[in-house]
């Protein structure tokens, strides 16, 4: 559960791993477009993964007749941990999808910041 919720935490704090080879050498305008592209790809990926997680959770939480029946571990204790883990993964991915949508909206609203003309000298 902690690992599954680490993704939304990293995305919310904007601390996920990035390969910044192109990004660091790009100008402000290209950086905005790279941010938009990255946010769009992240959003599409999260939507697809959320759908896949929903299908996995639905299959593990319902029997073939469509009745609520949690998948169990098959041990002598037989807890419903497989279904609960799949539900936690689905929840984390849905949170990440909302965050990715918010990041995409923010990057689409971002405008070019004018360069600073302050040269640090006294007038």
Short mmCIF file of C-alpha atoms in Angstrom, two decimals:
data_model
loop_
_atom_site.label_atom_id
_atom_site.label_comp_id
_atom_site.label_asym_id
_atom_site.label_seq_id
_atom_site.Cartn_x
_atom_site.Cartn_y
_atom_site.Cartn_z
CA UNK A 1 0.00 0.00 0.00
CA UNK A 2 2.83 2.37 0.83
CA UNK A 3 4.57 1.66 -2.48
CA UNK A 4 1.33 2.18 -4.43
CA UNK A 5 0.68 5.54 -2.77
CA UNK A 6 4.29 6.65 -3.33
CA UNK A 7 3.49 7.47 -6.97
CA UNK A 8 0.81 10.06 -6.18
CA UNK A 9 3.01 11.56 -3.45
CA UNK A 10 5.96 11.92 -5.84
CA UNK A 11 3.75 13.40 -8.56
CA UNK A 12 2.13 15.85 -6.13
CA UNK A 13 5.52 17.04 -4.89
CA UNK A 14 6.87 17.09 -8.47
CA UNK A 15 9.80 14.94 -7.27
CA UNK A 16 9.57 12.05 -9.72
CA UNK A 17 12.64 10.93 -11.64
CA UNK A 18 13.31 12.83 -14.85
CA UNK A 19 15.89 12.57 -17.58
CA UNK A 20 16.78 16.21 -18.08
CA UNK A 21 19.32 16.04 -20.92
CA UNK A 22 17.15 17.96 -23.41
CA UNK A 23 15.20 19.95 -20.84
CA UNK A 24 18.21 21.65 -19.24
CA UNK A 25 19.59 22.83 -22.58
CA UNK A 26 16.23 24.09 -23.91
CA UNK A 27 15.02 27.67 -23.87
CA UNK A 28 11.92 28.84 -21.95
CA UNK A 29 9.54 28.36 -24.89
CA UNK A 30 10.75 24.83 -25.64
CA UNK A 31 10.64 23.98 -21.93
CA UNK A 32 6.96 24.97 -21.86
CA UNK A 33 6.23 22.68 -24.82
CA UNK A 34 8.26 19.85 -23.30
CA UNK A 35 6.29 20.28 -20.05
CA UNK A 36 3.03 20.15 -21.98
CA UNK A 37 4.11 17.06 -23.90
CA UNK A 38 5.30 15.36 -20.70
CA UNK A 39 2.07 16.19 -18.88
CA UNK A 40 -0.05 14.94 -21.80
CA UNK A 41 1.86 11.64 -22.03
CA UNK A 42 1.66 11.23 -18.24
CA UNK A 43 -2.10 11.86 -18.28
CA UNK A 44 -2.75 9.38 -21.12
CA UNK A 45 -0.55 6.79 -19.40
CA UNK A 46 -2.37 7.26 -16.07
CA UNK A 47 -5.79 6.96 -17.74
CA UNK A 48 -4.75 3.72 -19.45
CA UNK A 49 -3.22 2.29 -16.28
CA UNK A 50 -6.28 3.31 -14.22
CA UNK A 51 -8.53 1.49 -16.65
CA UNK A 52 -6.33 -1.61 -16.48
CA UNK A 53 -6.27 -1.42 -12.67
CA UNK A 54 -10.06 -1.06 -12.59
CA UNK A 55 -10.48 -4.18 -14.75
CA UNK A 56 -8.07 -6.14 -12.52
CA UNK A 57 -9.82 -4.97 -9.35
CA UNK A 58 -13.28 -5.69 -10.76
CA UNK A 59 -12.24 -9.21 -11.74
CA UNK A 60 -10.73 -9.83 -8.31
CA UNK A 61 -13.73 -8.39 -6.43
CA UNK A 62 -16.51 -10.14 -8.34
CA UNK A 63 -17.20 -13.76 -9.18
CA UNK A 64 -18.10 -14.84 -12.75
CA UNK A 65 -21.78 -14.13 -12.01
CA UNK A 66 -21.03 -10.49 -11.18
CA UNK A 67 -21.63 -10.89 -7.45
CA UNK A 68 -19.33 -9.25 -4.89
CA UNK A 69 -16.77 -11.87 -3.87
CA UNK A 70 -13.22 -10.84 -2.99
CA UNK A 71 -10.33 -12.85 -4.37
CA UNK A 72 -8.50 -14.60 -1.55
CA UNK A 73 -4.91 -15.72 -1.06
CA UNK A 74 -5.62 -19.46 -1.04
CA UNK A 75 -3.68 -20.09 2.19
CA UNK A 76 -5.07 -21.64 5.35
CA UNK A 77 -5.75 -18.13 6.70
CA UNK A 78 -7.24 -17.10 3.30
CA UNK A 79 -7.34 -13.28 3.68
CA UNK A 80 -8.63 -11.09 0.81
CA UNK A 81 -5.22 -9.42 0.36
CA UNK A 82 -5.05 -9.85 -3.45
CA UNK A 83 -8.27 -7.86 -3.91
CA UNK A 84 -7.27 -5.25 -1.36
CA UNK A 85 -3.86 -4.76 -3.00
CA UNK A 86 -5.45 -4.39 -6.43
CA UNK A 87 -7.94 -1.91 -4.99
CA UNK A 88 -5.11 0.12 -3.47
CA UNK A 89 -3.25 0.17 -6.80
CA UNK A 90 -6.44 1.29 -8.56
CA UNK A 91 -6.98 4.07 -6.01
CA UNK A 92 -3.37 5.28 -6.35
CA UNK A 93 -3.62 5.34 -10.14
CA UNK A 94 -6.90 7.24 -10.08
CA UNK A 95 -5.35 9.84 -7.77
CA UNK A 96 -2.36 10.07 -10.13
CA UNK A 97 -4.74 10.54 -13.07
CA UNK A 98 -6.37 13.51 -11.37
CA UNK A 99 -2.97 14.95 -10.51
CA UNK A 100 -1.74 14.46 -14.07
CA UNK A 101 -4.84 16.26 -15.35
CA UNK A 102 -4.15 19.17 -13.00
CA UNK A 103 -0.50 19.29 -14.12
CA UNK A 104 -1.64 19.28 -17.76
CA UNK A 105 -4.07 22.15 -17.12
CA UNK A 106 -1.33 24.11 -15.33
CA UNK A 107 1.16 23.61 -18.15
CA UNK A 108 -1.42 24.60 -20.78
CA UNK A 109 -2.17 27.80 -18.83
CA UNK A 110 1.52 28.65 -18.40
CA UNK A 111 2.63 31.72 -20.28
CA UNK A 112 6.04 32.90 -21.27
CA UNK A 113 7.69 34.89 -18.55
CA UNK A 114 9.32 38.02 -19.92
CA UNK A 115 13.09 38.14 -19.41
CA UNK A 116 14.30 40.23 -16.54
CA UNK A 117 15.94 43.50 -17.58
CA UNK A 118 17.38 44.21 -14.14
CA UNK A 119 21.14 44.43 -14.53
CA UNK A 120 21.80 44.89 -10.85
CA UNK A 121 23.34 48.34 -11.24
CA UNK A 122 22.28 51.59 -9.62
CA UNK A 123 20.51 54.13 -11.80
#
